[in-house]
mmCIF file of C-alpha atoms in Angstrom:
data_model
loop_
_atom_site.group_PDB
_atom_site.id
_atom_site.type_symbol
_atom_site.label_atom_id
_atom_site.label_comp_id
_atom_site.label_asym_id
_atom_site.label_seq_id
_atom_site.Cartn_x
_atom_site.Cartn_y
_atom_site.Cartn_z
ATOM 1 C CA UNK A 597 -16.422 26.489 -13.425
ATOM 2 C CA UNK A 598 -16.659 29.556 -11.181
ATOM 3 C CA UNK A 599 -17.320 28.932 -7.484
ATOM 4 C CA UNK A 600 -18.815 31.920 -5.743
ATOM 5 C CA UNK A 601 -17.610 32.597 -2.218
ATOM 6 C CA UNK A 602 -19.900 31.456 0.568
ATOM 7 C CA UNK A 603 -21.008 33.438 3.605
ATOM 8 C CA UNK A 604 -22.895 32.551 6.773
ATOM 9 C CA UNK A 605 -25.974 34.303 5.399
ATOM 10 C CA UNK A 606 -26.156 31.758 2.567
ATOM 11 C CA UNK A 607 -27.366 29.028 4.934
ATOM 12 C CA UNK A 608 -30.709 28.306 6.595
ATOM 13 C CA UNK A 609 -30.880 25.727 9.401
ATOM 14 C CA UNK A 610 -34.255 24.018 9.524
ATOM 15 C CA UNK A 611 -34.167 20.262 9.996
ATOM 16 C CA UNK A 612 -30.910 20.323 8.033
ATOM 17 C CA UNK A 613 -28.480 22.745 6.418
ATOM 18 C CA UNK A 614 -30.161 24.478 3.470
ATOM 19 C CA UNK A 615 -28.654 26.952 0.999
ATOM 20 C CA UNK A 616 -30.594 30.021 -0.081
ATOM 21 C CA UNK A 617 -31.188 29.771 -3.859
ATOM 22 C CA UNK A 618 -28.671 31.805 -5.852
ATOM 23 C CA UNK A 619 -27.674 32.641 -9.410
ATOM 24 C CA UNK A 620 -24.682 30.785 -10.807
ATOM 25 C CA UNK A 621 -22.810 30.727 -14.102
ATOM 26 C CA UNK A 622 -21.259 27.518 -15.374
ATOM 27 C CA UNK A 623 -18.402 28.007 -17.812
ATOM 28 C CA UNK A 624 -17.051 25.236 -20.025
ATOM 29 C CA UNK A 625 -15.203 24.836 -23.313
ATOM 30 C CA UNK A 626 -16.254 22.669 -26.226
ATOM 31 C CA UNK A 627 -14.299 19.410 -26.224
ATOM 32 C CA UNK A 628 -13.798 16.925 -29.048
ATOM 33 C CA UNK A 629 -16.906 14.903 -28.181
ATOM 34 C CA UNK A 630 -19.111 18.004 -28.246
ATOM 35 C CA UNK A 631 -17.765 19.428 -31.517
ATOM 36 C CA UNK A 632 -20.296 19.348 -34.360
ATOM 37 C CA UNK A 633 -23.399 19.098 -32.163
ATOM 38 C CA UNK A 634 -26.090 21.742 -32.048
ATOM 39 C CA UNK A 635 -26.070 23.770 -28.850
ATOM 40 C CA UNK A 636 -29.378 22.196 -27.760
ATOM 41 C CA UNK A 637 -28.306 18.634 -28.597
ATOM 42 C CA UNK A 638 -25.098 19.176 -26.644
ATOM 43 C CA UNK A 639 -26.946 20.048 -23.439
ATOM 44 C CA UNK A 640 -29.755 17.532 -23.929
ATOM 45 C CA UNK A 641 -27.235 14.700 -24.483
ATOM 46 C CA UNK A 642 -24.665 15.635 -21.837
ATOM 47 C CA UNK A 643 -26.801 17.103 -19.039
ATOM 48 C CA UNK A 644 -29.891 14.943 -18.746
ATOM 49 C CA UNK A 645 -31.097 16.429 -15.459
ATOM 50 C CA UNK A 646 -33.378 18.840 -17.320
ATOM 51 C CA UNK A 647 -35.778 18.218 -20.237
ATOM 52 C CA UNK A 648 -34.817 19.211 -23.769
ATOM 53 C CA UNK A 649 -37.481 21.937 -23.750
ATOM 54 C CA UNK A 650 -35.640 23.693 -20.925
ATOM 55 C CA UNK A 651 -32.461 23.950 -23.008
ATOM 56 C CA UNK A 652 -34.403 25.249 -26.022
ATOM 57 C CA UNK A 653 -35.819 28.023 -23.818
ATOM 58 C CA UNK A 654 -32.450 28.736 -22.201
ATOM 59 C CA UNK A 655 -30.750 29.208 -25.591
ATOM 60 C CA UNK A 656 -33.560 31.431 -26.908
ATOM 61 C CA UNK A 657 -33.540 33.605 -23.770
ATOM 62 C CA UNK A 658 -29.753 33.955 -23.645
ATOM 63 C CA UNK A 659 -29.309 31.934 -20.462
ATOM 64 C CA UNK A 660 -27.021 29.718 -22.562
ATOM 65 C CA UNK A 661 -24.497 31.613 -24.700
ATOM 66 C CA UNK A 662 -21.573 30.720 -26.967
ATOM 67 C CA UNK A 663 -18.511 32.976 -26.716
ATOM 68 C CA UNK A 664 -20.692 35.512 -24.913
ATOM 69 C CA UNK A 665 -23.224 35.735 -27.743
ATOM 70 C CA UNK A 666 -26.851 34.611 -28.076
ATOM 71 C CA UNK A 667 -27.103 31.937 -30.793
ATOM 72 C CA UNK A 668 -30.020 30.144 -32.504
ATOM 73 C CA UNK A 669 -31.089 26.705 -31.248
ATOM 74 C CA UNK A 670 -29.696 25.170 -34.474
ATOM 75 C CA UNK A 671 -26.213 26.631 -33.877
ATOM 76 C CA UNK A 672 -23.434 24.040 -34.288
ATOM 77 C CA UNK A 673 -20.630 24.384 -31.733
ATOM 78 C CA UNK A 674 -16.959 24.384 -32.658
ATOM 79 C CA UNK A 675 -13.868 23.160 -30.815
ATOM 80 C CA UNK A 676 -12.659 25.248 -27.845
ATOM 81 C CA UNK A 677 -15.594 27.690 -27.908
ATOM 82 C CA UNK A 678 -16.632 29.000 -24.487
ATOM 83 C CA UNK A 679 -20.129 28.079 -23.394
ATOM 84 C CA UNK A 680 -21.817 29.766 -20.436
ATOM 85 C CA UNK A 681 -24.979 28.603 -18.694
ATOM 86 C CA UNK A 682 -26.541 31.101 -16.288
ATOM 87 C CA UNK A 683 -29.109 29.570 -13.978
ATOM 88 C CA UNK A 684 -30.812 29.746 -10.594
ATOM 89 C CA UNK A 685 -29.506 27.046 -8.279
ATOM 90 C CA UNK A 686 -31.424 25.217 -5.553
ATOM 91 C CA UNK A 687 -28.953 22.925 -3.774
ATOM 92 C CA UNK A 688 -30.146 19.801 -1.933
ATOM 93 C CA UNK A 689 -30.020 20.100 1.870
ATOM 94 C CA UNK A 690 -27.475 18.201 3.956
ATOM 95 C CA UNK A 691 -27.512 17.110 7.580
ATOM 96 C CA UNK A 692 -27.316 19.905 10.124
ATOM 97 C CA UNK A 693 -24.052 18.748 11.780
ATOM 98 C CA UNK A 694 -21.179 21.247 11.850
ATOM 99 C CA UNK A 695 -17.901 20.833 9.976
ATOM 100 C CA UNK A 696 -15.708 20.680 13.093
ATOM 101 C CA UNK A 697 -12.082 21.838 12.884
ATOM 102 C CA UNK A 698 -9.922 19.272 14.698
ATOM 103 C CA UNK A 699 -6.410 20.621 14.161
ATOM 104 C CA UNK A 700 -5.115 23.788 12.546
ATOM 105 C CA UNK A 701 -1.576 24.610 11.423
ATOM 106 C CA UNK A 702 -0.219 27.306 9.076
ATOM 107 C CA UNK A 703 -0.139 24.856 6.146
ATOM 108 C CA UNK A 704 -2.741 22.207 7.032
ATOM 109 C CA UNK A 705 -6.140 21.912 8.691
ATOM 110 C CA UNK A 706 -7.993 18.734 9.625
ATOM 111 C CA UNK A 707 -11.758 18.571 10.051
ATOM 112 C CA UNK A 708 -14.423 16.043 10.953
ATOM 113 C CA UNK A 709 -16.646 15.801 7.885
ATOM 114 C CA UNK A 710 -20.320 15.172 8.637
ATOM 115 C CA UNK A 711 -22.127 12.456 6.710
ATOM 116 C CA UNK A 712 -24.174 13.687 3.719
ATOM 117 C CA UNK A 713 -21.830 16.628 2.954
ATOM 118 C CA UNK A 714 -19.632 16.341 -0.181
ATOM 119 C CA UNK A 715 -15.988 17.361 0.168
ATOM 120 C CA UNK A 716 -15.871 19.757 -2.788
ATOM 121 C CA UNK A 717 -18.225 21.089 -5.486
ATOM 122 C CA UNK A 718 -19.799 18.306 -7.520
ATOM 123 C CA UNK A 719 -23.125 17.595 -9.157
ATOM 124 C CA UNK A 720 -25.844 19.662 -7.490
ATOM 125 C CA UNK A 721 -23.624 20.776 -4.599
ATOM 126 C CA UNK A 722 -21.549 23.965 -4.454
ATOM 127 C CA UNK A 723 -22.007 25.777 -1.140
ATOM 128 C CA UNK A 724 -23.301 22.759 0.777
ATOM 129 C CA UNK A 725 -19.824 21.195 0.688
ATOM 130 C CA UNK A 726 -16.983 21.013 3.208
ATOM 131 C CA UNK A 727 -14.974 23.556 1.213
ATOM 132 C CA UNK A 728 -17.990 25.862 0.841
ATOM 133 C CA UNK A 729 -18.940 25.679 4.521
ATOM 134 C CA UNK A 730 -15.358 26.321 5.668
ATOM 135 C CA UNK A 731 -15.217 29.308 3.318
ATOM 136 C CA UNK A 732 -18.400 30.696 4.882
ATOM 137 C CA UNK A 733 -17.644 30.023 8.543
ATOM 138 C CA UNK A 734 -13.854 30.255 8.880
ATOM 139 C CA UNK A 735 -11.214 32.574 7.443
ATOM 140 C CA UNK A 736 -8.852 29.888 6.141
ATOM 141 C CA UNK A 737 -8.003 31.230 2.688
ATOM 142 C CA UNK A 738 -7.420 28.914 -0.278
ATOM 143 C CA UNK A 739 -7.873 25.237 0.561
ATOM 144 C CA UNK A 740 -6.492 22.121 -1.167
ATOM 145 C CA UNK A 741 -8.319 18.879 -0.216
ATOM 146 C CA UNK A 742 -5.763 16.087 -0.585
ATOM 147 C CA UNK A 743 -8.144 13.138 -0.310
ATOM 148 C CA UNK A 744 -11.891 12.675 -0.378
ATOM 149 C CA UNK A 745 -14.576 10.791 1.472
ATOM 150 C CA UNK A 746 -17.824 9.677 -0.146
ATOM 151 C CA UNK A 747 -20.717 12.023 0.550
ATOM 152 C CA UNK A 748 -22.402 9.605 2.987
ATOM 153 C CA UNK A 749 -19.164 8.790 4.856
ATOM 154 C CA UNK A 750 -18.114 10.857 7.877
ATOM 155 C CA UNK A 751 -14.783 11.388 9.573
ATOM 156 C CA UNK A 752 -11.266 12.712 9.188
ATOM 157 C CA UNK A 753 -10.529 14.985 6.254
ATOM 158 C CA UNK A 754 -7.056 16.456 5.722
ATOM 159 C CA UNK A 755 -6.918 19.756 3.832
ATOM 160 C CA UNK A 756 -3.698 21.505 2.834
ATOM 161 C CA UNK A 757 -3.572 25.308 3.007
ATOM 162 C CA UNK A 758 -0.708 25.678 0.518
ATOM 163 C CA UNK A 759 0.043 24.061 -2.839
ATOM 164 C CA UNK A 760 3.412 22.873 -1.519
ATOM 165 C CA UNK A 761 1.806 21.035 1.411
ATOM 166 C CA UNK A 762 -0.773 19.516 -0.923
ATOM 167 C CA UNK A 763 2.050 18.160 -3.105
ATOM 168 C CA UNK A 764 3.779 16.740 -0.026
ATOM 169 C CA UNK A 765 0.681 14.743 0.943
ATOM 170 C CA UNK A 766 -0.072 13.632 -2.616
ATOM 171 C CA UNK A 767 3.467 12.339 -3.098
ATOM 172 C CA UNK A 768 3.183 10.240 0.066
ATOM 173 C CA UNK A 769 -0.240 8.925 -0.968
ATOM 174 C CA UNK A 770 0.909 8.062 -4.491
ATOM 175 C CA UNK A 771 4.069 6.483 -3.064
ATOM 176 C CA UNK A 772 2.027 4.113 -0.904
ATOM 177 C CA UNK A 773 3.384 5.643 2.307
ATOM 178 C CA UNK A 774 0.029 6.603 3.818
ATOM 179 C CA UNK A 775 -2.020 4.327 6.068
ATOM 180 C CA UNK A 776 -5.706 4.984 6.729
ATOM 181 C CA UNK A 777 -8.193 3.485 9.132
ATOM 182 C CA UNK A 778 -11.974 3.558 9.224
ATOM 183 C CA UNK A 779 -14.554 2.068 11.558
ATOM 184 C CA UNK A 780 -17.817 0.499 10.468
ATOM 185 C CA UNK A 781 -20.881 -0.857 12.229
ATOM 186 C CA UNK A 782 -21.852 -4.095 10.503
ATOM 187 C CA UNK A 783 -24.554 -6.747 10.629
ATOM 188 C CA UNK A 784 -23.927 -9.821 12.782
ATOM 189 C CA UNK A 785 -21.003 -11.137 14.827
ATOM 190 C CA UNK A 786 -17.862 -10.390 12.838
ATOM 191 C CA UNK A 787 -15.098 -13.041 13.179
ATOM 192 C CA UNK A 788 -12.723 -12.409 16.061
ATOM 193 C CA UNK A 789 -9.509 -13.073 14.116
ATOM 194 C CA UNK A 790 -8.092 -10.507 11.711
ATOM 195 C CA UNK A 791 -9.509 -10.935 8.198
ATOM 196 C CA UNK A 792 -7.805 -9.819 4.974
ATOM 197 C CA UNK A 793 -10.040 -9.568 1.904
ATOM 198 C CA UNK A 794 -8.425 -9.660 -1.531
ATOM 199 C CA UNK A 795 -11.263 -9.239 -4.008
ATOM 200 C CA UNK A 796 -11.222 -7.207 -7.200
ATOM 201 C CA UNK A 797 -13.518 -4.191 -7.332
ATOM 202 C CA UNK A 798 -15.483 -3.255 -10.439
ATOM 203 C CA UNK A 799 -17.258 0.133 -10.315
ATOM 204 C CA UNK A 800 -20.301 0.684 -12.530
ATOM 205 C CA UNK A 801 -20.666 4.431 -13.011
ATOM 206 C CA UNK A 802 -24.148 4.238 -14.520
ATOM 207 C CA UNK A 803 -25.464 2.361 -11.488
ATOM 208 C CA UNK A 804 -23.291 4.206 -8.967
ATOM 209 C CA UNK A 805 -22.189 1.025 -7.226
ATOM 210 C CA UNK A 806 -19.332 -1.483 -7.167
ATOM 211 C CA UNK A 807 -19.179 -5.264 -7.198
ATOM 212 C CA UNK A 808 -16.567 -7.783 -6.069
ATOM 213 C CA UNK A 809 -15.790 -9.351 -9.426
ATOM 214 C CA UNK A 810 -13.415 -8.876 -12.358
ATOM 215 C CA UNK A 811 -11.993 -5.398 -11.969
ATOM 216 C CA UNK A 812 -9.144 -3.625 -10.260
ATOM 217 C CA UNK A 813 -7.193 -5.416 -7.508
ATOM 218 C CA UNK A 814 -8.312 -4.369 -4.022
ATOM 219 C CA UNK A 815 -7.289 -5.373 -0.517
ATOM 220 C CA UNK A 816 -8.744 -4.474 2.897
ATOM 221 C CA UNK A 817 -7.769 -5.656 6.389
ATOM 222 C CA UNK A 818 -10.572 -5.987 8.968
ATOM 223 C CA UNK A 819 -10.341 -6.386 12.761
ATOM 224 C CA UNK A 820 -13.306 -6.727 15.102
ATOM 225 C CA UNK A 821 -13.351 -4.116 17.871
ATOM 226 C CA UNK A 822 -16.530 -5.179 19.689
ATOM 227 C CA UNK A 823 -19.858 -6.954 19.186
ATOM 228 C CA UNK A 824 -23.218 -7.085 20.984
ATOM 229 C CA UNK A 825 -24.442 -10.181 19.171
ATOM 230 C CA UNK A 826 -26.534 -8.168 16.706
ATOM 231 C CA UNK A 827 -23.994 -5.709 15.332
ATOM 232 C CA UNK A 828 -20.201 -5.527 15.356
ATOM 233 C CA UNK A 829 -17.857 -2.541 15.347
ATOM 234 C CA UNK A 830 -15.033 -3.255 12.906
ATOM 235 C CA UNK A 831 -11.724 -1.535 12.198
ATOM 236 C CA UNK A 832 -11.125 -1.266 8.437
ATOM 237 C CA UNK A 833 -7.708 -0.626 6.891
ATOM 238 C CA UNK A 834 -7.868 -0.313 3.085
ATOM 239 C CA UNK A 835 -4.551 -1.155 1.430
ATOM 240 C CA UNK A 836 -5.850 0.099 -1.920
ATOM 241 C CA UNK A 837 -8.346 2.872 -2.562
ATOM 242 C CA UNK A 838 -11.075 1.664 -4.929
ATOM 243 C CA UNK A 839 -14.549 3.189 -5.139
ATOM 244 C CA UNK A 840 -16.779 1.798 -2.345
ATOM 245 C CA UNK A 841 -14.033 -0.696 -1.500
ATOM 246 C CA UNK A 842 -14.737 -1.028 2.231
ATOM 247 C CA UNK A 843 -18.496 -1.260 1.675
ATOM 248 C CA UNK A 844 -18.155 -3.979 -0.979
ATOM 249 C CA UNK A 845 -15.522 -5.969 0.910
ATOM 250 C CA UNK A 846 -17.664 -5.974 4.063
ATOM 251 C CA UNK A 847 -20.591 -7.237 2.012
ATOM 252 C CA UNK A 848 -18.203 -9.870 0.580
ATOM 253 C CA UNK A 849 -17.505 -11.144 4.125
ATOM 254 C CA UNK A 850 -21.223 -11.547 4.776
ATOM 255 C CA UNK A 851 -21.226 -8.631 7.242
ATOM 256 C CA UNK A 852 -22.340 -5.519 5.321
ATOM 257 C CA UNK A 853 -22.566 -2.097 6.963
ATOM 258 C CA UNK A 854 -25.782 -2.279 8.943
ATOM 259 C CA UNK A 855 -27.484 0.749 7.372
ATOM 260 C CA UNK A 856 -25.946 0.661 3.897
ATOM 261 C CA UNK A 857 -28.730 1.197 1.328
ATOM 262 C CA UNK A 858 -26.582 -0.078 -1.575
ATOM 263 C CA UNK A 859 -24.837 -3.118 -0.151
ATOM 264 C CA UNK A 860 -26.974 -4.391 2.710
ATOM 265 C CA UNK A 861 -28.540 -7.043 0.402
ATOM 266 C CA UNK A 862 -28.079 -8.027 -3.414
ATOM 267 C CA UNK A 863 -30.883 -10.533 -3.077
ATOM 268 C CA UNK A 864 -33.737 -8.625 -4.745
ATOM 269 C CA UNK A 865 -37.286 -10.056 -4.875
ATOM 270 C CA UNK A 866 -38.660 -9.332 -8.365
ATOM 271 C CA UNK A 867 -42.219 -9.365 -7.013
ATOM 272 C CA UNK A 868 -41.470 -6.826 -4.271
ATOM 273 C CA UNK A 869 -42.648 -3.266 -4.931
ATOM 274 C CA UNK A 870 -39.941 -1.833 -2.649
ATOM 275 C CA UNK A 871 -36.780 -3.654 -3.814
ATOM 276 C CA UNK A 872 -34.070 -2.524 -4.187
ATOM 277 C CA UNK A 873 -34.656 0.990 -2.874
ATOM 278 C CA UNK A 874 -36.113 0.587 0.614
ATOM 279 C CA UNK A 875 -33.616 0.259 3.444
ATOM 280 C CA UNK A 876 -34.601 -1.321 6.789
ATOM 281 C CA UNK A 877 -36.961 0.764 8.883
ATOM 282 C CA UNK A 878 -35.388 2.634 11.757
ATOM 283 C CA UNK A 879 -32.121 3.378 9.946
ATOM 284 C CA UNK A 880 -31.113 6.844 8.763
ATOM 285 C CA UNK A 881 -30.343 6.761 5.050
ATOM 286 C CA UNK A 882 -27.987 9.741 5.187
ATOM 287 C CA UNK A 883 -25.477 8.990 7.952
ATOM 288 C CA UNK A 884 -23.769 5.829 6.752
ATOM 289 C CA UNK A 885 -22.167 3.845 9.576
ATOM 290 C CA UNK A 886 -18.702 4.222 8.084
ATOM 291 C CA UNK A 887 -16.308 6.767 9.578
ATOM 292 C CA UNK A 888 -12.683 7.696 8.823
ATOM 293 C CA UNK A 889 -10.693 7.863 12.061
ATOM 294 C CA UNK A 890 -6.997 8.031 11.154
ATOM 295 C CA UNK A 891 -4.487 8.921 8.429
ATOM 296 C CA UNK A 892 -0.755 8.557 8.978
ATOM 297 C CA UNK A 893 2.367 8.853 6.887
ATOM 298 C CA UNK A 894 6.087 9.428 7.229
ATOM 299 C CA UNK A 895 6.501 11.688 10.255
ATOM 300 C CA UNK A 896 2.830 12.639 10.654
ATOM 301 C CA UNK A 897 -0.471 11.308 11.953
ATOM 302 C CA UNK A 898 -3.972 12.787 12.284
ATOM 303 C CA UNK A 899 -7.009 11.359 14.063
ATOM 304 C CA UNK A 900 -10.728 12.030 14.381
ATOM 305 C CA UNK A 901 -13.002 11.110 17.339
ATOM 306 C CA UNK A 902 -15.475 8.251 16.997
ATOM 307 C CA UNK A 903 -19.049 9.178 16.012
ATOM 308 C CA UNK A 904 -22.014 8.692 18.367
ATOM 309 C CA UNK A 905 -23.115 5.408 16.744
ATOM 310 C CA UNK A 906 -19.729 3.832 17.581
#
């Protein structure tokens, strides 16, 4: 995968941050699972975002090549061959909020990630990412994100500026030496006493959501900060780091994040024409009320200000 450099001219601000469409070349190598498939079957099976007819046309026109050569649609790929896919990209927009630099050192930079912006290139996003935006708007050189936040989650993001610093952080994270704290705005009056939730997390990749059932062990500590009788602001300290852990564990307590489209309710009415996709009216479905505020380890600590909803 080749990531083109970003520049300020790549972005248009109009009700959100948009990226001007651009040409992009994906590069991959045939793996064991792909070996023996026709070039069209490979793309139709593995990349279902476009219809089969598109891939037939792309192979015939040379937009998809094998080892730099145009091949027939019946061509059978072999192990380790290089496949290139040249296409015109239209990235989805993200919220208009800036990626704010909080703290800058020679070997590390911390930023406040806006909700809706992915950390690094993934899926449909390349330039509309934290790494892409920093590349366009700040002269920081090569960056090494050492942890990630879900696209809809905002808050503290620590990025190393050298490989050595990245290794330092990763060793502390893998050694269980790093503590992290989030805040969430949840439904209802959260209990006043500290609550520790030990509930296994099972992530279903096809559905893009997790459940508190048989799965990997997960533990989160919750402490109520404040409540107004309708919502509560809760401090969340995940001991483990499972996918959607905080969101699922808050749902498990009966106090889900108040604007969470995935975990606000599991009770789905089979006769309802909106379930399970419609979130409550008046809530923004991009800026999830979950925000990372602090990371700390041996001899270091970084913080991020609270968001406006907190």
